[in-house]
Amino acid sequence: KNEVEQSPQNLTAQEGEFITINCSYSVGISALHWLQQHPGGGIVSLFMLSSGKKKHGRLIATINIQEKHSSLHITASHPRDSAVYICAALSRGSQGNLIFGKGTKLSVKP
Amino acid sequence: NAGVTQTPKFQVLKTGQSMTLQCAQDMNHEYMSWYRQDPGMGLRLIHYSVGAGITDQGEVPNGYNVSRSTTEDFPLRLLSAAPSQTSVYFCASSRRQYNQPQHFGDGTRLSIL
């Protein structure tokens, strides 16, 4: 079993829909990262969080440490949100190295 | 600010050839790392460095060497390329080792024939 699991693997939405991507992890963590990989391949860091909730524009990330679960929400989705979203866990005692999920491929149709 | 710069963007090699993937950052970051990304798998750590002169192995280090002679540069060397090393390679950096946002290069798409 992977230490970091994402669901769904693929997600198709209509423009304007509210989107949720889930990430579960089995290790104790000190932080969790959400990343966005554009169709062209570049990877951008969206959030790093260790508790609670963070918001940036239409993106919201939440984490529940007790349940070992994080969610990434996109409100009022737009075709430009189409990308692969990756969660990565920084496990305690890992020497700072991240454990990555396999990613969720999101396609937002106009 | 250039951020993390990787070169080349694309490369085709023959089995047995060697090459170096370059990675440079201009943010004075202590922590640098190399990942490979393969279809259906998450990013996997090859090697990492927590500062100049310090490197260590990640999850999949076999067939790769690294060095960190300066804070800015962290090259990845393929010693004798094999088809199993066909992948997309990403270099990343962060200010410190722990709990810092990661900055990624644009990736190098490498094919080994």
Tab-separated table of C-alpha atoms in Angstrom:
chain	number	residue	atom	x	y	z
A	1	LYS	CA	0.000	0.000	0.000
A	2	ASN	CA	1.328	3.435	-0.925
A	3	GLU	CA	1.997	5.745	1.984
A	4	VAL	CA	0.213	8.593	0.186
A	5	GLU	CA	-2.997	7.844	-1.698
A	6	GLN	CA	-4.992	10.278	-3.813
A	7	SER	CA	-8.532	10.057	-5.109
A	8	PRO	CA	-9.894	10.228	-7.643
A	9	GLN	CA	-7.178	9.384	-10.169
A	10	ASN	CA	-9.059	11.216	-12.910
A	11	LEU	CA	-11.728	13.860	-12.641
A	12	THR	CA	-13.759	15.604	-15.338
A	13	ALA	CA	-15.839	18.619	-14.409
A	14	GLN	CA	-17.895	21.290	-16.099
A	15	GLU	CA	-16.797	24.881	-15.844
A	16	GLY	CA	-18.127	26.455	-12.680
A	17	GLU	CA	-18.356	23.238	-10.648
A	18	PHE	CA	-16.942	22.845	-7.140
A	19	ILE	CA	-14.120	20.305	-7.143
A	20	THR	CA	-12.649	18.224	-4.334
A	21	ILE	CA	-9.480	16.147	-4.534
A	22	ASN	CA	-8.604	13.908	-1.606
A	23	CYS	CA	-5.302	12.787	-0.133
A	24	SER	CA	-4.842	10.174	2.589
A	25	TYR	CA	-1.552	9.243	4.179
A	26	SER	CA	-0.470	6.481	6.497
A	27	VAL	CA	2.638	8.028	8.065
A	28	GLY	CA	3.009	10.641	10.758
A	29	ILE	CA	3.728	13.910	9.014
A	30	SER	CA	5.092	17.316	9.850
A	31	ALA	CA	3.652	18.972	6.716
A	32	LEU	CA	1.641	18.230	3.608
A	33	HIS	CA	2.176	19.852	0.218
A	34	TRP	CA	-0.226	20.353	-2.655
A	35	LEU	CA	1.367	20.808	-6.066
A	36	GLN	CA	0.008	21.559	-9.518
A	37	GLN	CA	1.556	20.099	-12.652
A	38	HIS	CA	0.592	21.924	-15.822
A	39	PRO	CA	-0.057	20.102	-19.117
A	40	GLY	CA	3.325	21.406	-20.260
A	41	GLY	CA	4.979	19.550	-17.380
A	42	GLY	CA	6.039	22.305	-14.976
A	43	ILE	CA	5.310	21.794	-11.269
A	44	VAL	CA	4.191	24.619	-9.002
A	45	SER	CA	3.758	24.543	-5.243
A	46	LEU	CA	0.212	25.546	-4.242
A	47	PHE	CA	0.107	24.996	-0.494
A	48	MET	CA	2.108	23.687	2.395
A	49	LEU	CA	0.115	23.046	5.548
A	50	SER	CA	0.461	21.246	8.836
A	51	SER	CA	-2.935	22.046	10.358
A	52	GLY	CA	-6.266	23.653	9.614
A	53	LYS	CA	-6.987	25.355	6.345
A	54	LYS	CA	-5.333	27.637	3.798
A	55	LYS	CA	-6.929	29.635	0.998
A	56	HIS	CA	-5.464	31.239	-2.098
A	57	GLY	CA	-7.909	32.702	-4.570
A	58	ARG	CA	-10.335	29.942	-5.607
A	59	LEU	CA	-8.200	27.199	-4.063
A	60	ILE	CA	-8.675	25.929	-0.526
A	61	ALA	CA	-6.616	23.237	1.190
A	62	THR	CA	-7.609	21.560	4.429
A	63	ILE	CA	-5.961	18.971	6.597
A	64	ASN	CA	-7.197	16.751	9.424
A	65	ILE	CA	-4.163	15.428	11.262
A	66	GLN	CA	-6.133	12.966	13.407
A	67	GLU	CA	-7.768	11.380	10.367
A	68	LYS	CA	-4.573	11.631	8.257
A	69	HIS	CA	-6.482	13.232	5.439
A	70	SER	CA	-6.222	16.382	3.348
A	71	SER	CA	-8.460	17.865	0.680
A	72	LEU	CA	-7.908	20.370	-2.080
A	73	HIS	CA	-11.007	22.288	-3.161
A	74	ILE	CA	-11.422	24.425	-6.253
A	75	THR	CA	-14.403	26.762	-6.317
A	76	ALA	CA	-15.942	28.019	-9.582
A	77	SER	CA	-13.658	25.785	-11.652
A	78	HIS	CA	-12.316	27.041	-14.972
A	79	PRO	CA	-10.704	25.240	-17.943
A	80	ARG	CA	-7.366	26.811	-16.971
A	81	ASP	CA	-7.528	24.733	-13.770
A	82	SER	CA	-7.016	21.613	-15.907
A	83	ALA	CA	-3.824	20.038	-14.594
A	84	VAL	CA	-2.521	17.198	-12.470
A	85	TYR	CA	-2.758	17.897	-8.746
A	86	ILE	CA	-0.248	16.135	-6.533
A	87	CYS	CA	-0.134	15.810	-2.778
A	88	ALA	CA	3.134	15.083	-1.018
A	89	ALA	CA	3.745	14.287	2.636
A	90	LEU	CA	6.750	15.258	4.668
A	91	SER	CA	6.956	12.406	7.141
A	92	ARG	CA	8.537	12.903	10.525
A	93	GLY	CA	12.104	11.631	10.570
A	94	SER	CA	12.333	11.561	6.778
A	95	GLN	CA	15.295	13.951	6.610
A	96	GLY	CA	13.059	16.447	4.867
A	97	ASN	CA	12.217	14.260	1.905
A	98	LEU	CA	8.716	14.187	0.463
A	99	ILE	CA	6.554	11.146	-0.277
A	100	PHE	CA	4.379	11.810	-3.310
A	101	GLY	CA	0.944	10.618	-4.308
A	102	LYS	CA	0.391	9.555	-7.911
A	103	GLY	CA	-1.604	12.644	-8.739
A	104	THR	CA	-5.173	13.475	-9.776
A	105	LYS	CA	-5.690	14.493	-13.386
A	106	LEU	CA	-8.363	17.188	-13.566
A	107	SER	CA	-10.022	18.233	-16.791
A	108	VAL	CA	-12.472	21.142	-16.687
A	109	LYS	CA	-14.703	21.414	-19.756
A	110	PRO	CA	-16.102	24.773	-20.904
B	1	ASN	CA	14.719	35.865	-10.628
B	2	ALA	CA	15.310	32.684	-12.640
B	3	GLY	CA	14.340	30.263	-9.832
B	4	VAL	CA	15.379	26.678	-10.620
B	5	THR	CA	16.884	26.167	-14.066
B	6	GLN	CA	17.275	22.734	-15.591
B	7	THR	CA	19.141	21.911	-18.781
B	8	PRO	CA	18.662	20.339	-21.212
B	9	LYS	CA	14.867	20.157	-21.626
B	10	PHE	CA	15.058	17.115	-23.901
B	11	GLN	CA	17.760	14.532	-24.507
B	12	VAL	CA	18.024	11.239	-26.361
B	13	LEU	CA	20.837	8.891	-25.449
B	14	LYS	CA	21.998	5.485	-26.528
B	15	THR	CA	22.360	2.694	-23.998
B	16	GLY	CA	25.737	2.912	-22.286
B	17	GLN	CA	26.282	6.615	-22.867
B	18	SER	CA	26.841	8.950	-19.948
B	19	MET	CA	25.529	12.441	-19.454
B	20	THR	CA	24.953	15.136	-16.871
B	21	LEU	CA	21.652	16.865	-16.197
B	22	GLN	CA	22.259	20.359	-14.939
B	23	CYS	CA	20.326	22.095	-12.172
B	24	ALA	CA	20.979	25.580	-10.854
B	25	GLN	CA	19.064	27.792	-8.441
B	26	ASP	CA	19.612	31.459	-7.668
B	27	MET	CA	17.633	31.670	-4.413
B	28	ASN	CA	20.437	30.639	-2.039
B	29	HIS	CA	18.469	27.527	-1.073
B	30	GLU	CA	20.133	24.972	1.159
B	31	TYR	CA	18.086	21.938	0.136
B	32	MET	CA	18.149	20.571	-3.412
B	33	SER	CA	16.808	17.320	-4.769
B	34	TRP	CA	16.398	15.261	-7.921
B	35	TYR	CA	13.246	13.294	-8.743
B	36	ARG	CA	12.170	11.091	-11.577
B	37	GLN	CA	8.595	10.896	-12.774
B	38	ASP	CA	7.325	7.788	-14.541
B	39	PRO	CA	3.820	7.076	-15.881
B	40	GLY	CA	1.449	5.795	-13.193
B	41	MET	CA	3.899	6.519	-10.393
B	42	GLY	CA	4.446	9.414	-8.074
B	43	LEU	CA	7.624	11.435	-8.138
B	44	ARG	CA	10.472	9.402	-6.670
B	45	LEU	CA	13.520	10.856	-4.975
B	46	ILE	CA	16.874	9.981	-6.537
B	47	HIS	CA	19.383	12.032	-4.516
B	48	TYR	CA	19.257	15.078	-2.324
B	49	SER	CA	21.570	17.616	-0.722
B	50	VAL	CA	21.155	19.684	2.421
B	51	GLY	CA	24.030	22.025	1.620
B	52	ALA	CA	27.264	22.425	-0.313
B	53	GLY	CA	29.450	19.351	0.085
B	54	ILE	CA	26.639	17.199	1.515
B	55	THR	CA	24.661	14.693	-0.548
B	56	ASP	CA	22.673	11.581	0.235
B	57	GLN	CA	20.702	8.879	-1.500
B	58	GLY	CA	16.969	8.873	-1.956
B	59	GLU	CA	14.596	6.082	-2.892
B	60	VAL	CA	16.029	5.203	-6.339
B	61	PRO	CA	19.731	6.169	-6.450
B	62	ASN	CA	21.174	3.298	-8.480
B	63	GLY	CA	22.796	4.390	-11.736
B	64	TYR	CA	23.009	8.048	-10.729
B	65	ASN	CA	25.657	10.224	-9.097
B	66	VAL	CA	25.415	13.735	-7.708
B	67	SER	CA	27.729	16.352	-6.291
B	68	ARG	CA	27.155	19.725	-4.641
B	69	SER	CA	30.316	21.802	-4.877
B	70	THR	CA	28.417	25.098	-4.662
B	71	THR	CA	25.114	26.162	-3.094
B	72	GLU	CA	23.749	27.021	-6.540
B	73	ASP	CA	24.459	23.889	-8.580
B	74	PHE	CA	23.367	20.278	-8.172
B	75	PRO	CA	24.158	18.213	-11.292
B	76	LEU	CA	22.849	14.678	-11.788
B	77	ARG	CA	25.090	12.247	-13.645
B	78	LEU	CA	23.974	9.132	-15.440
B	79	LEU	CA	27.000	6.869	-15.449
B	80	SER	CA	25.964	4.340	-18.109
B	81	ALA	CA	22.486	5.030	-19.439
B	82	ALA	CA	19.959	2.191	-19.502
B	83	PRO	CA	16.463	2.109	-21.069
B	84	SER	CA	15.003	1.860	-17.537
B	85	GLN	CA	16.264	5.397	-16.942
B	86	THR	CA	13.937	6.791	-19.597
B	87	SER	CA	11.900	9.248	-17.574
B	88	VAL	CA	11.181	12.885	-16.852
B	89	TYR	CA	13.619	14.314	-14.320
B	90	PHE	CA	12.835	17.208	-12.012
B	91	CYS	CA	15.175	19.204	-9.853
B	92	ALA	CA	13.737	21.041	-6.854
B	93	SER	CA	15.018	23.327	-4.143
B	94	SER	CA	13.811	24.824	-0.886
B	95	ARG	CA	15.212	27.342	1.560
B	96	ARG	CA	15.806	24.747	4.234
B	97	GLN	CA	15.396	21.020	4.586
B	98	TYR	CA	12.149	20.980	6.540
B	99	ASN	CA	8.723	22.484	6.090
B	100	GLN	CA	9.542	24.833	3.257
B	101	PRO	CA	7.763	25.296	-0.087
B	102	GLN	CA	9.449	23.429	-2.903
B	103	HIS	CA	10.509	25.184	-6.110
B	104	PHE	CA	10.715	22.953	-9.160
B	105	GLY	CA	12.582	23.226	-12.423
B	106	ASP	CA	10.725	22.694	-15.701
B	107	GLY	CA	11.984	19.129	-16.061
B	108	THR	CA	14.215	17.205	-18.442
B	109	ARG	CA	12.616	14.595	-20.687
B	110	LEU	CA	15.212	11.862	-21.199
B	111	SER	CA	14.900	8.932	-23.596
B	112	ILE	CA	17.376	6.064	-23.616
B	113	LEU	CA	17.369	3.949	-26.760
